[in-house]
Amino acid sequence: MGPPGVGKGTQAKSLSRRLGLLHVSTGDILRVAVRDDAPLGRRARPYVESGRLVPDDLMGELIGERLARPDARGGFVLDGFPRTAEQVAALDGVLARLGLELDRVLLIVAPEAEIVRRLSGRRVCPSCGALFHVQSRPPRIEGVCDACGTALVQRADDREDVVRERLNVYERETLPVARAYRDRGLLLEVDGSGTPEEVFRRIREGLGVA
Ligand code: AMP
């Protein structure tokens, strides 16, 4: 968990790779569905593009389906889910059905000015999902994905007005979820400032992962 642009995606990818777990990013799933104009994407598009949360019933369905697939049986790192109290309840239900338990909840935090700087420079590969930043993680060739050669884009929801809405939604809906997990003794809060490598080191220390 964490505000938009704090590095959730980057860290979730590193952590899932290190632990050999499936990475499940609800944002990535939604963006692919929107790009492909899939039924899910058609319903989710207006929310994703304006920085609002996709309705909980749709998200509950999405996560229930995704986590029931065989590749999730060995465990997973959830990235960007749950974000509301209803989604916490939905996740608890899905996990109980699957006989799984949540081990830890990670909250990555950073000052707002740093978040805005990161989001405005963020570029993504629309084909393979690789992440870049014009200053701190530029691709080898400007505007081109290192991994697959596709032209990089700025996410539609990384525009300044949409970023402000996403930050509001985070504070209103998602911070209370983090507090609820703290009360359940599951929350690990990590300082998200510095390089991705520095943040990843803090996460590994906090989790006791080599
Ligand atoms: P993210 O890539 O995690 O920042 O997600 C991008 C956008 O996808 C969000 O601004 C929401 O519109 C939507 N989204 C992703 N995850 C969720 C979720 N758990 N609940 C509702 N909407 C979500």
mmCIF file of C-alpha atoms and ligand atoms in Angstrom:
data_model
loop_
_atom_site.group_PDB
_atom_site.id
_atom_site.type_symbol
_atom_site.label_atom_id
_atom_site.label_comp_id
_atom_site.label_asym_id
_atom_site.label_seq_id
_atom_site.Cartn_x
_atom_site.Cartn_y
_atom_site.Cartn_z
ATOM 1 C CA MET A 1 0.000 0.000 0.000
ATOM 2 C CA GLY A 2 0.993 3.631 -0.374
ATOM 3 C CA PRO A 3 0.107 6.830 -2.211
ATOM 4 C CA PRO A 4 0.260 6.918 -6.016
ATOM 5 C CA GLY A 5 3.817 7.190 -7.281
ATOM 6 C CA VAL A 6 5.504 6.096 -4.070
ATOM 7 C CA GLY A 7 7.022 3.056 -5.742
ATOM 8 C CA LYS A 8 4.485 0.317 -4.990
ATOM 9 C CA GLY A 9 4.759 -1.239 -8.445
ATOM 10 C CA THR A 10 8.546 -1.174 -8.595
ATOM 11 C CA GLN A 11 8.908 -2.604 -5.092
ATOM 12 C CA ALA A 12 6.162 -5.203 -5.528
ATOM 13 C CA LYS A 13 7.900 -6.472 -8.660
ATOM 14 C CA SER A 14 11.274 -6.695 -6.879
ATOM 15 C CA LEU A 15 9.782 -8.372 -3.838
ATOM 16 C CA SER A 16 7.769 -10.942 -5.760
ATOM 17 C CA ARG A 17 10.838 -11.808 -7.843
ATOM 18 C CA ARG A 18 12.990 -12.175 -4.717
ATOM 19 C CA LEU A 19 10.439 -14.365 -2.952
ATOM 20 C CA GLY A 20 9.355 -16.336 -6.020
ATOM 21 C CA LEU A 21 5.767 -15.172 -5.629
ATOM 22 C CA LEU A 22 3.155 -14.079 -8.141
ATOM 23 C CA HIS A 23 2.840 -10.288 -8.534
ATOM 24 C CA VAL A 24 -0.803 -9.171 -8.727
ATOM 25 C CA SER A 25 -1.244 -5.488 -9.590
ATOM 26 C CA THR A 26 -4.887 -4.501 -9.865
ATOM 27 C CA GLY A 27 -3.813 -1.276 -11.627
ATOM 28 C CA ASP A 28 -1.932 -3.276 -14.295
ATOM 29 C CA ILE A 29 -4.862 -5.675 -14.758
ATOM 30 C CA LEU A 30 -7.248 -2.747 -15.194
ATOM 31 C CA ARG A 31 -4.951 -0.870 -17.587
ATOM 32 C CA VAL A 32 -4.577 -3.931 -19.828
ATOM 33 C CA ALA A 33 -8.364 -4.431 -19.827
ATOM 34 C CA VAL A 34 -8.885 -0.751 -20.731
ATOM 35 C CA ARG A 35 -6.243 -0.892 -23.483
ATOM 36 C CA ASP A 36 -7.806 -4.034 -24.981
ATOM 37 C CA ASP A 37 -11.334 -2.663 -24.602
ATOM 38 C CA ALA A 38 -12.304 -5.853 -22.726
ATOM 39 C CA PRO A 39 -15.682 -5.942 -20.897
ATOM 40 C CA LEU A 40 -13.919 -5.225 -17.581
ATOM 41 C CA GLY A 41 -12.024 -2.370 -19.230
ATOM 42 C CA ARG A 42 -15.174 -0.798 -20.591
ATOM 43 C CA ARG A 43 -16.690 -0.668 -17.107
ATOM 44 C CA ALA A 44 -13.485 0.487 -15.418
ATOM 45 C CA ARG A 45 -12.241 3.071 -17.940
ATOM 46 C CA PRO A 46 -14.076 6.190 -16.656
ATOM 47 C CA TYR A 47 -12.802 5.574 -13.128
ATOM 48 C CA VAL A 48 -9.208 4.736 -14.008
ATOM 49 C CA GLU A 49 -8.864 7.717 -16.329
ATOM 50 C CA SER A 50 -10.221 10.215 -13.818
ATOM 51 C CA GLY A 51 -8.223 8.867 -10.868
ATOM 52 C CA ARG A 52 -11.246 7.566 -8.979
ATOM 53 C CA LEU A 53 -11.539 4.102 -7.490
ATOM 54 C CA VAL A 54 -13.216 1.402 -9.549
ATOM 55 C CA PRO A 55 -16.366 0.276 -7.642
ATOM 56 C CA ASP A 56 -15.808 -2.317 -4.939
ATOM 57 C CA ASP A 57 -18.127 -4.961 -6.415
ATOM 58 C CA LEU A 58 -16.133 -4.985 -9.647
ATOM 59 C CA MET A 59 -12.822 -5.097 -7.753
ATOM 60 C CA GLY A 60 -14.061 -7.923 -5.526
ATOM 61 C CA GLU A 61 -14.975 -9.967 -8.589
ATOM 62 C CA LEU A 62 -11.624 -9.225 -10.239
ATOM 63 C CA ILE A 63 -9.509 -10.218 -7.245
ATOM 64 C CA GLY A 64 -11.615 -13.308 -6.455
ATOM 65 C CA GLU A 65 -11.103 -14.569 -9.992
ATOM 66 C CA ARG A 66 -7.409 -13.738 -10.142
ATOM 67 C CA LEU A 67 -6.464 -15.327 -6.819
ATOM 68 C CA ALA A 68 -8.439 -18.497 -7.545
ATOM 69 C CA ARG A 69 -6.223 -19.319 -10.541
ATOM 70 C CA PRO A 70 -3.654 -22.110 -10.074
ATOM 71 C CA ASP A 71 -0.624 -19.804 -10.406
ATOM 72 C CA ALA A 72 -1.682 -17.985 -7.212
ATOM 73 C CA ARG A 73 -1.698 -21.129 -5.105
ATOM 74 C CA GLY A 74 1.899 -20.683 -3.939
ATOM 75 C CA GLY A 75 1.278 -17.160 -2.649
ATOM 76 C CA PHE A 76 1.383 -13.649 -4.074
ATOM 77 C CA VAL A 77 2.300 -10.032 -3.550
ATOM 78 C CA LEU A 78 -0.765 -7.814 -3.932
ATOM 79 C CA ASP A 79 0.002 -4.407 -5.383
ATOM 80 C CA GLY A 80 -2.650 -1.695 -5.064
ATOM 81 C CA PHE A 81 -5.297 -3.886 -3.455
ATOM 82 C CA PRO A 82 -7.149 -3.543 -1.086
ATOM 83 C CA ARG A 83 -7.794 0.207 -1.126
ATOM 84 C CA THR A 84 -11.145 0.465 0.737
ATOM 85 C CA ALA A 85 -12.706 -1.101 3.833
ATOM 86 C CA GLU A 86 -15.069 -3.097 1.579
ATOM 87 C CA GLN A 87 -12.119 -4.478 -0.355
ATOM 88 C CA VAL A 88 -10.496 -5.594 2.902
ATOM 89 C CA ALA A 89 -13.642 -7.585 3.689
ATOM 90 C CA ALA A 90 -13.718 -9.012 0.154
ATOM 91 C CA LEU A 91 -10.065 -10.048 0.420
ATOM 92 C CA ASP A 92 -10.627 -11.663 3.811
ATOM 93 C CA GLY A 93 -13.454 -13.686 2.237
ATOM 94 C CA VAL A 94 -11.375 -14.770 -0.771
ATOM 95 C CA LEU A 95 -8.422 -15.772 1.432
ATOM 96 C CA ALA A 96 -10.652 -17.758 3.794
ATOM 97 C CA ARG A 97 -12.137 -19.639 0.813
ATOM 98 C CA LEU A 98 -8.652 -20.431 -0.472
ATOM 99 C CA GLY A 99 -7.338 -21.369 2.973
ATOM 100 C CA LEU A 100 -4.692 -18.646 2.844
ATOM 101 C CA GLU A 101 -3.623 -15.961 5.301
ATOM 102 C CA LEU A 102 -2.213 -12.501 4.878
ATOM 103 C CA ASP A 103 1.355 -12.508 6.226
ATOM 104 C CA ARG A 104 2.189 -8.802 6.153
ATOM 105 C CA VAL A 105 0.923 -5.498 4.838
ATOM 106 C CA LEU A 106 3.521 -3.041 3.600
ATOM 107 C CA LEU A 107 2.845 0.676 3.643
ATOM 108 C CA ILE A 108 5.365 2.771 1.703
ATOM 109 C CA VAL A 109 5.334 6.467 2.555
ATOM 110 C CA ALA A 110 6.993 9.591 1.105
ATOM 111 C CA PRO A 111 6.515 13.379 1.257
ATOM 112 C CA GLU A 112 3.936 14.775 -1.185
ATOM 113 C CA ALA A 113 6.458 16.939 -3.093
ATOM 114 C CA GLU A 114 8.549 13.848 -3.820
ATOM 115 C CA ILE A 115 5.477 11.956 -5.014
ATOM 116 C CA VAL A 116 4.471 14.685 -7.450
ATOM 117 C CA ARG A 117 8.033 14.836 -8.818
ATOM 118 C CA ARG A 118 8.087 11.088 -9.374
ATOM 119 C CA LEU A 119 4.681 10.931 -11.034
ATOM 120 C CA SER A 120 5.307 13.802 -13.438
ATOM 121 C CA GLY A 121 8.494 12.132 -14.725
ATOM 122 C CA ARG A 122 7.137 8.603 -14.828
ATOM 123 C CA ARG A 123 6.959 6.828 -18.192
ATOM 124 C CA VAL A 124 5.614 3.332 -18.782
ATOM 125 C CA CYS A 125 5.832 0.771 -21.525
ATOM 126 C CA PRO A 126 2.286 0.150 -22.788
ATOM 127 C CA SER A 127 3.344 -3.257 -24.052
ATOM 128 C CA CYS A 128 5.335 -4.960 -21.256
ATOM 129 C CA GLY A 129 4.645 -2.669 -18.278
ATOM 130 C CA ALA A 130 8.294 -1.731 -17.598
ATOM 131 C CA LEU A 131 8.640 1.495 -15.590
ATOM 132 C CA PHE A 132 11.019 4.404 -16.219
ATOM 133 C CA HIS A 133 11.594 7.943 -14.954
ATOM 134 C CA VAL A 134 12.940 10.731 -17.142
ATOM 135 C CA GLN A 135 15.470 11.772 -14.465
ATOM 136 C CA SER A 136 16.077 8.922 -12.065
ATOM 137 C CA ARG A 137 15.622 5.911 -14.349
ATOM 138 C CA PRO A 138 15.884 6.996 -17.977
ATOM 139 C CA PRO A 139 15.709 4.329 -20.693
ATOM 140 C CA ARG A 140 18.887 3.749 -22.734
ATOM 141 C CA ILE A 141 17.217 5.357 -25.761
ATOM 142 C CA GLU A 142 14.969 8.300 -24.924
ATOM 143 C CA GLY A 143 11.277 7.392 -25.147
ATOM 144 C CA VAL A 144 11.893 3.712 -25.944
ATOM 145 C CA CYS A 145 11.421 0.677 -23.671
ATOM 146 C CA ASP A 146 14.740 -1.045 -22.810
ATOM 147 C CA ALA A 147 13.017 -4.403 -22.483
ATOM 148 C CA CYS A 148 10.913 -4.610 -25.642
ATOM 149 C CA GLY A 149 11.566 -1.554 -27.825
ATOM 150 C CA THR A 150 8.025 -0.141 -27.636
ATOM 151 C CA ALA A 151 7.513 3.653 -27.474
ATOM 152 C CA LEU A 152 7.022 4.748 -23.848
ATOM 153 C CA VAL A 153 3.948 6.694 -22.766
ATOM 154 C CA GLN A 154 2.825 8.771 -19.821
ATOM 155 C CA ARG A 155 -0.114 7.215 -17.976
ATOM 156 C CA ALA A 156 -3.322 9.173 -18.632
ATOM 157 C CA ASP A 157 -3.836 9.392 -14.875
ATOM 158 C CA ASP A 158 -0.372 10.874 -14.211
ATOM 159 C CA ARG A 159 -1.603 14.305 -15.375
ATOM 160 C CA GLU A 160 -1.465 16.868 -12.592
ATOM 161 C CA ASP A 161 -5.225 17.294 -11.993
ATOM 162 C CA VAL A 162 -5.778 13.535 -11.932
ATOM 163 C CA VAL A 163 -2.796 13.057 -9.600
ATOM 164 C CA ARG A 164 -4.401 15.461 -7.131
ATOM 165 C CA GLU A 165 -7.629 13.435 -7.200
ATOM 166 C CA ARG A 166 -5.710 10.174 -6.702
ATOM 167 C CA LEU A 167 -3.927 11.656 -3.669
ATOM 168 C CA ASN A 168 -7.280 12.748 -2.206
ATOM 169 C CA VAL A 169 -8.763 9.303 -2.747
ATOM 170 C CA TYR A 170 -5.722 7.746 -1.111
ATOM 171 C CA GLU A 171 -6.046 9.896 2.001
ATOM 172 C CA ARG A 172 -9.808 9.500 2.277
ATOM 173 C CA GLU A 173 -10.209 5.782 1.466
ATOM 174 C CA THR A 174 -6.911 3.967 1.684
ATOM 175 C CA LEU A 175 -5.112 5.463 4.693
ATOM 176 C CA PRO A 176 -7.887 4.225 7.021
ATOM 177 C CA VAL A 177 -7.338 0.733 5.565
ATOM 178 C CA ALA A 178 -3.651 0.938 6.504
ATOM 179 C CA ARG A 179 -4.640 1.961 10.043
ATOM 180 C CA ALA A 180 -7.012 -0.994 10.279
ATOM 181 C CA TYR A 181 -4.187 -3.345 9.277
ATOM 182 C CA ARG A 182 -1.964 -1.680 11.885
ATOM 183 C CA ASP A 183 -4.592 -2.517 14.500
ATOM 184 C CA ARG A 184 -4.478 -6.141 13.300
ATOM 185 C CA GLY A 185 -0.699 -6.130 13.887
ATOM 186 C CA LEU A 186 0.068 -6.740 10.202
ATOM 187 C CA LEU A 187 1.414 -3.377 9.086
ATOM 188 C CA LEU A 188 5.039 -2.672 8.258
ATOM 189 C CA GLU A 189 5.632 0.983 7.418
ATOM 190 C CA VAL A 190 8.625 1.734 5.196
ATOM 191 C CA ASP A 191 10.244 5.037 4.234
ATOM 192 C CA GLY A 192 9.903 5.317 0.442
ATOM 193 C CA SER A 193 12.476 8.074 -0.072
ATOM 194 C CA GLY A 194 15.773 7.473 -1.870
ATOM 195 C CA THR A 195 16.569 5.108 -4.710
ATOM 196 C CA PRO A 196 14.484 1.992 -5.465
ATOM 197 C CA GLU A 197 17.442 -0.092 -4.232
ATOM 198 C CA GLU A 198 17.518 1.755 -0.893
ATOM 199 C CA VAL A 199 13.770 1.312 -0.421
ATOM 200 C CA PHE A 200 13.995 -2.365 -1.329
ATOM 201 C CA ARG A 201 16.753 -2.839 1.250
ATOM 202 C CA ARG A 202 14.504 -1.290 3.938
ATOM 203 C CA ILE A 203 11.650 -3.567 2.901
ATOM 204 C CA ARG A 204 13.847 -6.661 3.067
ATOM 205 C CA GLU A 205 15.163 -5.647 6.487
ATOM 206 C CA GLY A 206 11.631 -5.025 7.738
ATOM 207 C CA LEU A 207 10.410 -8.387 6.462
ATOM 208 C CA GLY A 208 13.531 -10.279 7.455
ATOM 209 C CA VAL A 209 14.120 -11.378 3.837
ATOM 210 C CA ALA A 210 17.694 -11.951 2.639
HETATM 211 P P1 AMP B 1 -2.473 2.020 -9.643
HETATM 212 O O1 AMP B 1 -1.690 1.589 -10.827
HETATM 213 O O2 AMP B 1 -2.408 1.043 -8.511
HETATM 214 O O3 AMP B 1 -2.149 3.428 -9.208
HETATM 215 O O4 AMP B 1 -4.012 2.040 -10.101
HETATM 216 C C1 AMP B 1 -4.430 2.879 -11.167
HETATM 217 C C2 AMP B 1 -5.936 3.110 -11.119
HETATM 218 O O5 AMP B 1 -6.612 1.845 -11.234
HETATM 219 C C3 AMP B 1 -6.449 3.714 -9.824
HETATM 220 O O6 AMP B 1 -6.363 5.138 -9.815
HETATM 221 C C4 AMP B 1 -7.907 3.236 -9.840
HETATM 222 O O7 AMP B 1 -8.694 3.975 -10.758
HETATM 223 C C5 AMP B 1 -7.759 1.821 -10.385
HETATM 224 N N1 AMP B 1 -7.509 0.825 -9.307
HETATM 225 C C6 AMP B 1 -6.397 0.077 -9.092
HETATM 226 N N2 AMP B 1 -6.507 -0.705 -8.014
HETATM 227 C C7 AMP B 1 -7.743 -0.426 -7.512
HETATM 228 C C8 AMP B 1 -8.458 -0.886 -6.374
HETATM 229 N N3 AMP B 1 -7.927 -1.775 -5.520
HETATM 230 N N4 AMP B 1 -9.690 -0.377 -6.175
HETATM 231 C C9 AMP B 1 -10.250 0.513 -7.015
HETATM 232 N N5 AMP B 1 -9.622 1.007 -8.081
HETATM 233 C C10 AMP B 1 -8.372 0.546 -8.344
#
